[in-house]
Coordinates of C-alpha atoms in Angstrom, one line a residue:
M1 CA 2.8 -13.7 16.3
S2 CA 2.4 -16.4 13.6
M3 CA 3.6 -19.9 14.4
R4 CA 4.9 -22.8 12.4
F5 CA 4.8 -26.5 13.4
G6 CA 6.9 -29.5 12.6
V7 CA 6.0 -33.1 12.8
L8 CA 8.2 -34.5 10.0
G9 CA 10.8 -35.5 12.7
P10 CA 10.6 -34.5 16.4
V11 CA 7.5 -32.5 17.2
V12 CA 8.4 -28.8 17.4
A13 CA 7.0 -25.3 17.0
W14 CA 8.7 -22.2 15.8
T15 CA 7.9 -18.5 15.8
G16 CA 7.6 -16.7 12.5
D17 CA 11.2 -15.7 12.9
G18 CA 12.3 -19.4 13.2
V19 CA 12.9 -19.4 16.9
A20 CA 12.0 -22.7 18.7
V21 CA 9.1 -22.4 21.1
D22 CA 9.4 -24.1 24.6
L23 CA 6.5 -26.7 24.5
K24 CA 7.2 -27.8 28.1
G25 CA 7.0 -31.5 28.7
P26 CA 6.4 -34.6 26.5
R27 CA 2.6 -34.6 27.3
H28 CA 2.3 -31.1 26.1
R29 CA 4.0 -32.0 22.9
E30 CA 1.8 -35.1 22.5
V31 CA -1.4 -33.0 22.9
L32 CA -0.1 -30.6 20.2
A33 CA 0.9 -33.5 18.0
R34 CA -2.5 -35.2 18.4
L35 CA -4.3 -32.0 17.3
I36 CA -2.0 -31.6 14.3
A37 CA -2.7 -35.2 13.3
A38 CA -6.4 -34.4 13.3
R39 CA -5.7 -31.9 10.5
G40 CA -8.0 -29.1 11.8
R41 CA -10.8 -31.4 13.1
V42 CA -12.0 -31.2 16.7
V43 CA -10.6 -33.9 19.0
P44 CA -12.8 -34.5 22.0
V45 CA -11.2 -34.3 25.4
D46 CA -12.1 -37.9 26.3
R47 CA -10.4 -39.0 23.0
I48 CA -7.3 -37.1 23.9
V49 CA -7.3 -38.7 27.4
A50 CA -7.7 -42.2 25.9
D51 CA -4.8 -41.5 23.4
L52 CA -2.4 -40.2 26.1
W53 CA -2.9 -43.0 28.7
E54 CA -3.6 -46.7 28.5
S55 CA -5.1 -46.4 31.9
P56 CA -6.1 -42.8 32.5
P57 CA -5.3 -41.6 36.0
D58 CA -7.7 -39.7 38.2
G59 CA -7.8 -36.1 37.1
A60 CA -6.7 -36.9 33.5
V61 CA -9.3 -34.5 32.0
V62 CA -8.0 -31.7 34.3
A63 CA -4.4 -32.5 33.2
V64 CA -5.3 -32.3 29.5
R65 CA -6.9 -28.9 30.2
T66 CA -3.7 -27.8 32.0
F67 CA -1.6 -29.0 29.1
V68 CA -3.8 -27.0 26.7
A69 CA -3.6 -23.9 28.8
A70 CA 0.2 -24.1 28.9
L71 CA 0.4 -24.6 25.1
R72 CA -1.8 -21.6 24.5
R73 CA 0.5 -19.4 26.6
A74 CA 3.5 -20.7 24.6
L75 CA 1.8 -20.4 21.2
E76 CA 0.0 -17.1 21.7
P77 CA 2.1 -15.2 24.2
D78 CA 0.7 -11.8 23.2
R79 CA -3.0 -12.8 23.7
A80 CA -4.7 -10.6 26.3
P81 CA -5.9 -12.3 29.5
R82 CA -9.4 -13.9 29.2
S83 CA -9.5 -13.2 25.5
P84 CA -10.5 -16.2 23.3
A85 CA -7.7 -18.3 21.8
T86 CA -7.5 -18.1 18.0
L87 CA -4.9 -20.9 17.3
L88 CA -5.6 -23.7 19.8
V89 CA -9.3 -23.3 20.1
T90 CA -12.0 -24.8 22.3
E91 CA -14.9 -26.1 20.2
G92 CA -17.8 -28.3 21.4
P93 CA -16.5 -31.2 23.5
G94 CA -12.8 -30.7 22.6
Y95 CA -10.0 -28.8 21.0
A96 CA -8.7 -28.1 17.5
L97 CA -5.6 -26.4 16.0
R98 CA -6.6 -23.7 13.6
A99 CA -3.3 -23.2 11.8
G100 CA -2.8 -22.0 8.3
A101 CA -2.4 -24.5 5.4
D102 CA 1.4 -23.7 5.2
A103 CA 1.9 -23.5 9.0
V104 CA 2.5 -27.3 9.5
D105 CA 5.3 -29.0 7.6
A106 CA 3.3 -32.2 7.1
W107 CA 0.4 -30.2 5.5
R108 CA 2.7 -28.2 3.4
F109 CA 4.5 -31.4 2.3
A110 CA 1.3 -33.0 1.2
A111 CA 0.3 -29.9 -0.7
L112 CA 3.6 -29.7 -2.5
V113 CA 3.5 -33.4 -3.5
E114 CA 0.0 -32.8 -4.9
A115 CA 1.1 -29.7 -6.8
A116 CA 4.0 -31.7 -8.2
G117 CA 1.6 -34.3 -9.5
D118 CA -0.3 -31.5 -11.3
A119 CA 2.9 -30.1 -12.6
A120 CA 4.2 -33.4 -14.0
P121 CA 3.8 -32.3 -17.7
A122 CA 6.5 -29.7 -16.8
P123 CA 9.1 -32.0 -15.2
A124 CA 11.5 -29.1 -14.1
D125 CA 8.7 -27.4 -12.2
A126 CA 7.6 -30.7 -10.7
L127 CA 11.1 -31.5 -9.7
R128 CA 11.5 -28.2 -7.8
L129 CA 8.2 -28.8 -5.9
L130 CA 9.3 -32.3 -4.9
D131 CA 12.7 -31.0 -3.8
D132 CA 11.0 -28.4 -1.7
A133 CA 8.7 -31.1 -0.3
L134 CA 11.4 -33.6 0.6
A135 CA 13.6 -30.9 2.2
L136 CA 10.9 -30.5 4.9
W137 CA 11.7 -33.9 6.5
R138 CA 13.9 -33.8 9.5
G139 CA 13.4 -37.5 10.5
P140 CA 10.5 -40.0 10.8
A141 CA 7.1 -38.5 11.0
Y142 CA 6.0 -37.8 14.6
A143 CA 9.3 -39.3 15.7
D144 CA 8.7 -38.7 19.4
F145 CA 5.5 -40.8 19.4
A146 CA 6.4 -43.8 17.2
A147 CA 4.7 -46.2 19.6
A148 CA 1.5 -44.2 20.0
S149 CA -1.5 -45.9 18.5
W150 CA -3.1 -42.6 17.6
A151 CA -0.1 -41.6 15.4
A152 CA 0.1 -44.9 13.5
V153 CA -2.3 -44.1 10.7
E154 CA -0.9 -40.6 10.1
R155 CA 2.7 -41.8 10.3
T156 CA 1.9 -44.5 7.7
R157 CA 0.2 -42.0 5.4
L158 CA 3.0 -39.6 5.5
T159 CA 5.7 -42.2 5.1
E160 CA 3.9 -43.7 2.1
L161 CA 3.6 -40.2 0.6
R162 CA 7.3 -39.6 1.2
L163 CA 8.3 -42.8 -0.6
T164 CA 6.0 -41.9 -3.5
A165 CA 7.6 -38.4 -3.6
V166 CA 11.1 -40.0 -3.8
E167 CA 10.0 -42.1 -6.7
R168 CA 8.2 -39.3 -8.5
R169 CA 11.3 -37.2 -8.1
A170 CA 13.4 -39.9 -9.8
D171 CA 10.7 -40.1 -12.6
M172 CA 11.1 -36.3 -13.2
L173 CA 14.9 -36.7 -13.4
L174 CA 14.4 -39.4 -16.0
A175 CA 12.0 -37.2 -17.9
L176 CA 14.6 -34.4 -17.9
G177 CA 17.3 -36.7 -19.3
R178 CA 19.2 -36.7 -15.9
S179 CA 19.2 -40.4 -15.5
A180 CA 22.7 -40.6 -13.9
D181 CA 21.5 -38.1 -11.2
A182 CA 18.6 -40.4 -10.3
V183 CA 20.8 -43.6 -9.7
P184 CA 22.4 -42.9 -6.3
D185 CA 19.1 -42.0 -4.5
L186 CA 17.2 -44.8 -6.1
D187 CA 20.0 -47.3 -5.1
A188 CA 19.7 -46.2 -1.5
H189 CA 15.9 -46.2 -1.8
V190 CA 15.5 -49.8 -2.9
A191 CA 18.0 -51.0 -0.3
E192 CA 15.9 -49.4 2.5
H193 CA 12.5 -50.3 0.9
P194 CA 13.0 -53.5 -1.1
W195 CA 9.3 -54.1 -1.5
R196 CA 8.8 -51.0 -3.7
E197 CA 8.5 -52.5 -7.1
D198 CA 8.3 -49.2 -8.9
A199 CA 11.6 -48.1 -7.3
W200 CA 13.3 -51.2 -8.8
R201 CA 11.8 -50.4 -12.2
L202 CA 13.0 -46.8 -12.1
L203 CA 16.5 -47.8 -10.9
A204 CA 16.9 -50.3 -13.7
L205 CA 15.6 -47.8 -16.3
A206 CA 18.0 -45.1 -15.1
L207 CA 20.9 -47.5 -15.3
Y208 CA 19.9 -48.6 -18.8
R209 CA 19.6 -45.0 -20.0
T210 CA 23.1 -44.2 -18.8
G211 CA 24.4 -47.1 -20.9
R212 CA 24.7 -49.6 -18.0
Q213 CA 22.6 -52.4 -19.5
A214 CA 24.3 -55.2 -17.6
D215 CA 23.8 -53.4 -14.3
A216 CA 20.1 -52.7 -15.2
L217 CA 19.5 -56.4 -15.9
D218 CA 21.2 -57.3 -12.6
V219 CA 18.9 -55.0 -10.7
L220 CA 15.9 -56.6 -12.3
R221 CA 17.1 -60.1 -11.4
R222 CA 17.7 -59.0 -7.8
A223 CA 14.2 -57.5 -7.7
R224 CA 12.7 -60.7 -9.0
T225 CA 14.6 -62.9 -6.6
L226 CA 13.7 -60.7 -3.6
L227 CA 10.0 -60.4 -4.5
T228 CA 9.6 -64.1 -5.2
D229 CA 11.8 -65.7 -2.5
R230 CA 11.3 -63.3 0.4
L231 CA 7.8 -61.9 -0.3
G232 CA 6.2 -64.7 -2.2
V233 CA 4.9 -62.5 -5.1
D234 CA 5.7 -62.5 -8.8
P235 CA 7.1 -59.3 -10.4
G236 CA 4.4 -57.1 -11.9
P237 CA 3.8 -56.6 -15.6
R238 CA 5.7 -53.3 -15.8
L239 CA 8.8 -54.9 -14.3
R240 CA 8.6 -57.9 -16.6
A241 CA 8.0 -55.7 -19.6
L242 CA 11.0 -53.6 -18.8
E243 CA 13.3 -56.6 -18.6
T244 CA 12.1 -57.8 -22.0
D245 CA 12.6 -54.3 -23.5
I246 CA 16.1 -54.1 -22.1
L247 CA 17.0 -57.5 -23.5
R248 CA 15.7 -56.5 -26.9
Q249 CA 17.3 -53.0 -26.5
D250 CA 13.9 -51.5 -27.5
L251 CA 14.3 -48.5 -25.1
P252 CA 15.9 -45.2 -25.7
V253 CA 19.1 -44.6 -23.8
D254 CA 20.2 -41.4 -22.0
T255 CA 22.5 -40.2 -24.7
V256 CA 23.6 -37.2 -22.6
G257 CA 24.6 -39.4 -19.7
R258 CA 26.5 -41.8 -22.0
V259 CA 28.2 -39.0 -23.9
W260 CA 29.3 -37.4 -20.6
A261 CA 30.7 -40.7 -19.2
D262 CA 32.5 -41.6 -22.5
A263 CA 34.0 -38.1 -22.8
A264 CA 35.1 -38.0 -19.2
A265 CA 36.8 -41.4 -19.6
A266 CA 38.5 -40.3 -22.8
Y267 CA 39.7 -37.1 -21.1
D268 CA 41.2 -39.0 -18.2
Q269 CA 43.0 -41.4 -20.5
T270 CA 44.3 -38.7 -22.9
V271 CA 45.2 -35.6 -20.8
A272 CA 48.0 -36.1 -18.3
A273 CA 47.0 -35.7 -14.6
G274 CA 49.4 -32.8 -14.1
A275 CA 48.7 -31.0 -17.4
P276 CA 48.0 -27.3 -17.2
G277 CA 45.1 -27.7 -19.5
R278 CA 43.3 -29.6 -16.8
L279 CA 43.1 -26.4 -14.7
E280 CA 41.4 -24.5 -17.5
S281 CA 39.0 -27.4 -18.1
T282 CA 38.3 -27.5 -14.3
V283 CA 37.3 -23.8 -14.3
G284 CA 34.9 -24.4 -17.1
L285 CA 33.2 -27.1 -15.1
L286 CA 33.2 -24.9 -12.0
R287 CA 31.6 -22.1 -13.9
T288 CA 28.8 -24.5 -15.0
L289 CA 28.5 -26.0 -11.5
A290 CA 28.1 -22.5 -9.9
L291 CA 25.1 -21.8 -12.0
T292 CA 23.3 -24.8 -10.5
G293 CA 23.1 -23.2 -7.1
G294 CA 23.0 -24.9 -3.7
R295 CA 25.8 -27.4 -3.2
G296 CA 27.1 -26.8 -6.7
L297 CA 27.6 -23.1 -6.1
A298 CA 29.3 -23.7 -2.7
A299 CA 31.6 -26.3 -4.2
A300 CA 32.5 -24.1 -7.2
Q301 CA 33.4 -21.2 -4.9
E302 CA 35.6 -23.3 -2.8
Q303 CA 37.4 -25.1 -5.6
R304 CA 37.9 -21.9 -7.6
V305 CA 40.4 -20.7 -5.0
A306 CA 42.2 -24.0 -5.1
A307 CA 42.4 -23.9 -8.9
I308 CA 43.9 -20.4 -8.9
A309 CA 46.4 -21.4 -6.3
A310 CA 47.4 -24.4 -8.4
A311 CA 47.8 -22.2 -11.5
E312 CA 50.0 -19.7 -9.6
Q313 CA 52.3 -22.6 -8.5
L314 CA 52.9 -23.5 -12.1
G315 CA 54.5 -20.0 -12.6
D316 CA 52.7 -19.2 -15.9
P317 CA 50.9 -15.8 -15.6
E318 CA 49.0 -16.2 -18.8
L319 CA 47.6 -19.6 -17.6
T320 CA 46.7 -18.1 -14.3
A321 CA 45.0 -15.2 -16.0
R322 CA 42.9 -17.6 -18.0
V323 CA 42.0 -19.6 -14.9
I324 CA 40.9 -16.5 -13.0
G325 CA 39.1 -14.8 -15.9
S326 CA 37.2 -17.8 -17.2
Y327 CA 35.0 -17.9 -14.1
D328 CA 32.6 -15.2 -15.4
V329 CA 29.7 -16.3 -13.2
P330 CA 27.1 -13.5 -13.1
G331 CA 26.5 -11.8 -9.8
V332 CA 23.4 -9.8 -8.8
W333 CA 23.9 -9.5 -5.0
T334 CA 26.3 -6.9 -3.6
R335 CA 27.5 -8.7 -0.5
S336 CA 30.2 -11.4 -1.0
D337 CA 29.3 -14.9 0.1
H338 CA 32.8 -15.5 1.3
P339 CA 34.8 -12.2 1.8
D340 CA 38.1 -14.1 2.6
R341 CA 37.9 -16.1 -0.6
S342 CA 37.0 -13.0 -2.6
A343 CA 40.0 -11.2 -1.2
Q344 CA 42.3 -14.1 -2.2
V345 CA 40.9 -14.0 -5.8
V346 CA 41.4 -10.2 -6.0
A347 CA 45.0 -10.5 -4.7
A348 CA 45.8 -13.2 -7.2
A349 CA 44.2 -11.2 -10.0
E350 CA 46.3 -8.1 -9.1
R351 CA 49.5 -10.2 -8.9
T352 CA 48.7 -11.7 -12.3
L353 CA 48.0 -8.3 -13.9
A354 CA 51.4 -7.1 -12.7
A355 CA 53.1 -10.2 -14.1
L356 CA 51.5 -10.4 -17.5
P357 CA 53.8 -9.7 -20.5
P358 CA 52.9 -6.8 -22.8
S359 CA 52.0 -9.2 -25.5
T360 CA 49.0 -10.6 -23.5
P361 CA 45.7 -10.2 -25.4
P362 CA 43.7 -7.2 -24.1
S363 CA 40.7 -9.5 -23.6
T364 CA 42.6 -11.5 -21.0
R365 CA 43.6 -8.4 -19.2
A366 CA 40.0 -7.1 -19.3
R367 CA 38.7 -10.3 -17.7
L368 CA 41.2 -9.9 -14.8
L369 CA 40.1 -6.3 -14.3
A370 CA 36.4 -7.3 -14.4
T371 CA 37.2 -10.0 -11.8
V372 CA 38.8 -7.4 -9.5
A373 CA 35.7 -5.4 -9.6
M374 CA 33.3 -8.3 -9.3
E375 CA 35.1 -9.7 -6.2
S376 CA 35.5 -6.3 -4.5
R377 CA 31.8 -5.8 -3.8
G378 CA 31.2 -3.0 -1.3
A379 CA 34.8 -1.9 -1.3
R380 CA 35.4 1.9 -0.6
S381 CA 38.5 2.1 -2.7
P382 CA 38.3 3.7 -6.1
R383 CA 40.3 0.8 -7.6
P384 CA 37.3 -1.7 -8.3
A385 CA 35.2 0.9 -10.1
G386 CA 38.2 2.0 -12.1
A387 CA 38.9 -1.6 -13.0
A388 CA 35.3 -2.2 -14.1
A389 CA 35.4 0.9 -16.3
E390 CA 38.7 -0.1 -17.9
A391 CA 37.4 -3.6 -18.6
E392 CA 34.3 -2.1 -20.2
R393 CA 36.3 0.2 -22.5
I394 CA 38.4 -2.8 -23.7
A395 CA 35.4 -4.9 -24.3
R396 CA 33.7 -2.2 -26.4
R397 CA 36.9 -1.6 -28.4
L398 CA 37.2 -5.3 -29.1
H399 CA 33.5 -5.7 -29.9
D400 CA 33.4 -8.8 -27.7
P401 CA 29.8 -9.3 -26.5
A402 CA 30.6 -12.0 -23.8
L403 CA 33.4 -9.8 -22.4
L404 CA 31.2 -6.7 -22.5
A405 CA 28.5 -8.6 -20.5
F406 CA 31.0 -9.6 -17.9
A407 CA 32.3 -6.0 -17.7
L408 CA 28.8 -4.6 -17.4
N409 CA 28.2 -7.0 -14.5
A410 CA 31.3 -5.7 -12.9
R411 CA 30.2 -2.1 -13.4
F412 CA 26.8 -2.8 -12.0
L413 CA 28.4 -4.1 -8.8
Q414 CA 30.3 -0.9 -8.5
T415 CA 27.3 1.4 -9.1
F416 CA 26.5 2.2 -5.5
Q417 CA 28.5 5.3 -4.7
R418 CA 25.4 7.1 -3.4
A419 CA 21.7 6.7 -3.0
G420 CA 19.3 7.3 -5.9
L421 CA 21.3 5.4 -8.7
A422 CA 18.5 3.0 -9.6
P423 CA 18.1 4.7 -13.1
A424 CA 21.8 4.1 -13.8
R425 CA 21.5 0.5 -12.9
D426 CA 18.4 0.1 -15.0
G427 CA 20.4 1.3 -18.0
I428 CA 23.1 -1.3 -17.3
G429 CA 20.4 -4.0 -17.0
A430 CA 18.8 -2.9 -20.3
E431 CA 22.1 -3.2 -22.1
L432 CA 22.8 -6.5 -20.6
V433 CA 19.5 -7.8 -21.8
A434 CA 20.0 -6.4 -25.3
V435 CA 23.5 -7.8 -25.7
S436 CA 22.6 -11.1 -24.3
E437 CA 19.5 -11.6 -26.3
T438 CA 21.4 -10.8 -29.5
H439 CA 24.3 -13.2 -28.8
G440 CA 22.6 -16.0 -26.9
L441 CA 24.2 -15.3 -23.5
S442 CA 21.5 -16.8 -21.3
A443 CA 23.2 -16.4 -18.0
F444 CA 23.8 -12.7 -18.5
E445 CA 20.3 -12.2 -19.9
I446 CA 18.9 -13.6 -16.6
L447 CA 21.3 -11.2 -14.8
G448 CA 20.0 -8.3 -16.8
R449 CA 16.4 -9.1 -16.1
L450 CA 17.1 -9.4 -12.4
V451 CA 19.0 -6.1 -12.4
R452 CA 15.9 -4.5 -14.1
V453 CA 13.6 -6.1 -11.5
Q454 CA 15.6 -4.4 -8.8
A455 CA 15.8 -1.0 -10.5
R456 CA 12.2 -0.9 -11.6
A457 CA 11.0 -1.9 -8.1
A458 CA 13.1 0.9 -6.6
L459 CA 11.4 3.4 -9.0
G460 CA 8.0 2.0 -8.1
D461 CA 7.4 0.6 -11.6
F462 CA 6.0 -2.8 -10.5
A463 CA 4.4 -3.5 -13.9
G464 CA 7.9 -3.3 -15.5
A465 CA 9.5 -5.2 -12.7
D466 CA 6.8 -8.0 -13.0
E467 CA 7.6 -8.3 -16.7
H468 CA 11.3 -8.8 -16.1
A469 CA 10.7 -11.2 -13.2
A470 CA 8.4 -13.3 -15.5
A471 CA 11.1 -13.3 -18.2
A472 CA 13.8 -14.3 -15.7
D473 CA 11.6 -17.2 -14.5
D474 CA 11.1 -18.4 -18.0
L475 CA 14.8 -18.3 -18.8
G476 CA 15.6 -20.0 -15.5
R477 CA 13.2 -22.9 -16.4
R478 CA 14.5 -23.2 -19.9
H479 CA 18.2 -23.2 -18.9
E480 CA 17.9 -25.0 -15.6
R481 CA 19.0 -22.1 -13.4
P482 CA 17.3 -22.8 -10.0
L483 CA 18.7 -19.7 -8.3
V484 CA 16.4 -17.5 -10.4
D485 CA 13.4 -18.8 -8.5
V486 CA 15.1 -17.7 -5.2
F487 CA 15.3 -14.1 -6.3
T488 CA 11.9 -13.9 -8.0
R489 CA 10.2 -15.4 -4.9
W490 CA 11.8 -12.7 -2.7
Y491 CA 10.8 -10.1 -5.3
R492 CA 7.2 -11.1 -5.2
A493 CA 7.2 -11.1 -1.4
M494 CA 8.6 -7.6 -1.5
R495 CA 6.1 -6.5 -4.1
L496 CA 3.3 -7.7 -1.8
A497 CA 4.9 -5.7 1.0
A498 CA 5.2 -2.6 -1.2
D499 CA 1.9 -2.8 -3.0
G500 CA -0.4 -4.2 -0.3
G501 CA -0.4 -1.4 2.2
A502 CA -0.8 -1.7 5.9
A503 CA -3.6 -4.3 5.5
A504 CA -1.3 -6.8 3.8
V505 CA 1.5 -6.7 6.4
D506 CA 0.7 -10.1 7.8
D507 CA 0.4 -11.6 4.3
A508 CA 3.7 -10.0 3.3
E509 CA 5.5 -11.4 6.4
D510 CA 4.2 -14.8 5.5
A511 CA 5.5 -14.4 2.0
Y512 CA 8.9 -13.3 3.3
R513 CA 9.1 -16.4 5.5
A514 CA 8.2 -18.6 2.5
A515 CA 10.9 -17.0 0.4
A516 CA 13.4 -17.5 3.2
Q517 CA 12.7 -21.2 3.2
R518 CA 13.5 -21.4 -0.5
L519 CA 16.8 -19.5 0.2
E520 CA 18.0 -22.0 2.7
G521 CA 20.7 -24.2 1.2
A522 CA 20.8 -22.1 -2.0
G523 CA 24.6 -21.6 -1.6
M524 CA 24.5 -17.9 -1.1
P525 CA 25.4 -17.1 2.6
G526 CA 26.1 -13.5 1.7
L527 CA 22.4 -13.2 0.8
E528 CA 20.8 -15.6 3.3
R529 CA 22.1 -14.7 6.7
G530 CA 20.0 -12.1 8.5
L531 CA 17.8 -11.3 5.5
L532 CA 14.5 -12.5 6.9
P533 CA 14.5 -10.6 10.1
L534 CA 15.8 -7.5 8.3
A535 CA 12.9 -7.7 5.9
L536 CA 10.4 -8.0 8.7
L537 CA 12.1 -5.1 10.6
C538 CA 11.9 -2.8 7.6
L539 CA 8.2 -3.7 7.1
R540 CA 7.3 -3.2 10.7
V541 CA 9.2 0.1 11.0
W542 CA 7.4 1.4 7.8
H543 CA 3.9 0.5 9.2
D544 CA 4.6 1.3 12.9
R545 CA 4.1 -2.3 13.9
P546 CA 5.7 -3.7 17.2
L547 CA 9.3 -4.7 16.7
D548 CA 9.0 -8.0 18.7
F549 CA 12.0 -10.0 17.9
A550 CA 13.5 -12.8 20.0
D551 CA 16.7 -12.2 21.8
D552 CA 18.6 -14.8 19.8
T553 CA 17.5 -13.5 16.4
D554 CA 20.4 -13.9 13.9
W555 CA 20.7 -10.5 12.3
G556 CA 23.8 -11.5 10.4
P557 CA 25.7 -8.6 8.9
Y558 CA 22.7 -6.3 9.5
A559 CA 23.0 -6.3 13.3
P560 CA 24.5 -2.8 13.7
W561 CA 21.5 -1.2 11.9
A562 CA 18.8 -3.3 13.6
R563 CA 20.1 -3.3 17.2
P564 CA 19.2 0.3 18.1
L565 CA 15.6 0.0 17.0
V566 CA 15.2 -3.4 18.7
L567 CA 16.6 -1.9 22.0
L568 CA 14.2 1.0 21.7
A569 CA 11.3 -1.4 21.3
R570 CA 12.4 -3.0 24.6
D571 CA 12.3 0.4 26.3
R572 CA 16.0 0.6 26.7
P573 CA 16.7 4.1 25.2
A574 CA 20.1 4.5 26.9
D575 CA 21.4 1.2 25.4
A576 CA 19.9 2.1 22.1
A577 CA 21.7 5.5 22.1
A578 CA 25.0 3.7 22.9
A579 CA 24.4 1.2 20.1
L580 CA 23.6 4.0 17.7
R581 CA 26.8 5.7 18.4
M582 CA 28.6 2.6 17.3
V583 CA 26.7 2.2 14.0
P584 CA 29.0 2.5 11.0
E585 CA 28.0 4.2 7.8
P586 CA 26.0 1.7 5.8
P587 CA 27.9 -0.2 3.0
H588 CA 27.4 1.2 -0.5
D589 CA 25.3 -1.7 -1.7
L590 CA 21.7 -2.7 -2.5
L591 CA 20.5 -2.1 1.0
F592 CA 22.2 1.3 1.4
E593 CA 18.9 3.3 1.5
A594 CA 17.1 0.8 3.7
S595 CA 20.0 0.9 6.2
W596 CA 20.0 4.7 6.3
C597 CA 16.2 4.7 6.9
L598 CA 16.6 2.4 9.9
T599 CA 19.5 4.5 11.2
G600 CA 17.5 7.7 10.7
R601 CA 14.5 6.4 12.5
A602 CA 16.6 5.3 15.5
A603 CA 18.4 8.7 15.5
I604 CA 15.0 10.5 15.7
A605 CA 13.9 8.3 18.6
V606 CA 17.0 9.0 20.7
G607 CA 17.3 12.7 19.7
D608 CA 20.6 12.4 17.8
H609 CA 20.1 15.4 15.5
A610 CA 23.5 15.2 13.9
L611 CA 23.0 11.6 12.8
A612 CA 19.5 12.3 11.7
A613 CA 20.9 15.1 9.5
R614 CA 23.4 12.8 8.0
A615 CA 20.7 10.2 7.3
R616 CA 18.7 12.9 5.5
A617 CA 21.6 14.0 3.4
A618 CA 22.4 10.5 2.4
L619 CA 18.8 9.7 1.5
A620 CA 17.9 12.9 -0.3
P621 CA 19.1 11.8 -3.8
A622 CA 16.6 8.8 -3.6
A623 CA 13.6 10.9 -2.6
G624 CA 11.5 9.4 -5.4
E625 CA 12.4 5.8 -4.7
L626 CA 11.2 3.0 -2.4
A627 CA 13.8 2.4 0.3
G628 CA 15.4 -0.9 -0.1
A629 CA 13.2 -2.0 -3.0
G630 CA 16.3 -1.7 -5.3
S631 CA 17.5 -4.9 -3.6
G632 CA 14.6 -6.7 -5.1
V633 CA 14.0 -8.5 -1.8
L634 CA 12.7 -6.0 0.8
T635 CA 11.5 -2.5 1.4
A636 CA 11.1 0.0 4.2
G637 CA 8.6 2.1 2.2
P638 CA 8.9 5.4 0.3
V639 CA 12.1 7.2 1.0
A640 CA 10.0 10.4 1.0
L641 CA 8.2 9.1 4.1
H642 CA 11.4 8.8 6.0
L643 CA 12.7 12.1 4.8
A644 CA 9.5 13.8 6.1
A645 CA 10.0 12.2 9.5
L646 CA 13.6 13.4 9.5
D647 CA 12.5 16.9 8.5
A648 CA 9.9 17.0 11.2
A649 CA 12.4 15.9 13.8
G650 CA 15.0 18.4 12.7

């Protein structure tokens, strides 16, 4: 069972599934922390004793050995008695932690910062690496052992590296023309670390580039006063040169930031606070915000519902239709992030469709229909699929490429009536790419590429899927779409699982875990929750690996299909059979085939022949596909393999 360790905050250990490991007492944690700080080197037992106690008690060496033994039991619970440890090893006169390069957050942090330095010529890539690195921090390094002398050097090294990373991140934002975004973090940074001369320089430069020359000069004067009066040093040449350049106005300004600020001010002064046009403008901003992912996507989804409610209160159906239909944010995942909000949007769209006058432009009606289909992901009613088809017919009749792309997206999300429809979805993806390339619809071209990644993966065409994943990554970098990287990382983990065979299971699991870390905070709870354990479960079922999952594993919406197999792995066949009787039919979505494979395997194990027959009938149309690979994120192996098992059991 792979382990991960955290020292960027309180010292902790987690299983590969993210479950915290009980490390016993503070001395146990300190021994582990001391070995992590050694970064793979052997620490002699007498050195550990000296580090743990100012005045070592009698029996200190025996105590350390006891701590190590307890740690080994916690970190390698499946190790056979008297077999040698492979993680916390004895070597020569002491102990060493033999963890992978990515297993310790501090080691991973340092590697990401180094990689960001190498990627500096591509600021967007460097910024992503630095964001990933800084997200690993949960508090001060080795927080439990701030007073320990052995931790001082490592704490200082990591803290200095973190401060450097914060400043490099600001530098990348400036390089990307996002000076205004750099100001808040830099302001807090210099307040907390006023001796950081380069941070003062970056803050002043960011302020100047956003058109705040007076503020920039004030920052430089504050820096000079603090450095001279409190620290007794003169400002360095870069800080002095920047002040001179600002006074002479010899530096380029962030024209984007200035234009934004001026335009926003003019809008506030010109358009009345209660004007209906503000709602339409707001939706345009929310659409752009959603494409940024993370907090931007979460905020856009929340405020969208508020904007629709405000439009309905004004009593103008055509305005409401525009507010609803303008939010044409592409969607590639078939589970809603917020089902309640989606239901509210669908209800508002249906009310608006009923209230629209006959003279309403067909394009407005088509956008409402596409919205109904988009927000009804997984619904069993025929209405969403019919709405998508009608929206597509209108778009083709109007020769409106943007509307057609939106309608094709809606049809894609309704193309899960049965297993085996990957070729149909591949066709939709191909048309999305063609329409979008011709008419410059970058967001929908990315969508089309991702749809084709999913479809080609389901069909086992990884060369084709790789090509579309690379194209999606390139578009994501060029158009600042960070969510693309989330999907392509999961795809590459799944590809490793599908292409590496049984020998690559451990590597595939590590790749899944790395992809899951990138997913955290991406603003897509409908994708995030339960996905990692489900991916691991599918992989282990395929390769007949032990299904060892912790009791508190969060299976999210996938719990009904996972629980019978987990109970069987714990030798609880009666409970598994009872759980299997409660399993609903899998939703008609990207994980339809994978869910049926899990259900079918559980049915075989408990002898439920009727359910096994249903699983076989559901999976038969996808006999030539890889189960679950059409999701682009996980696979349970060839559908044919599961069909053979179901046939043999029948």
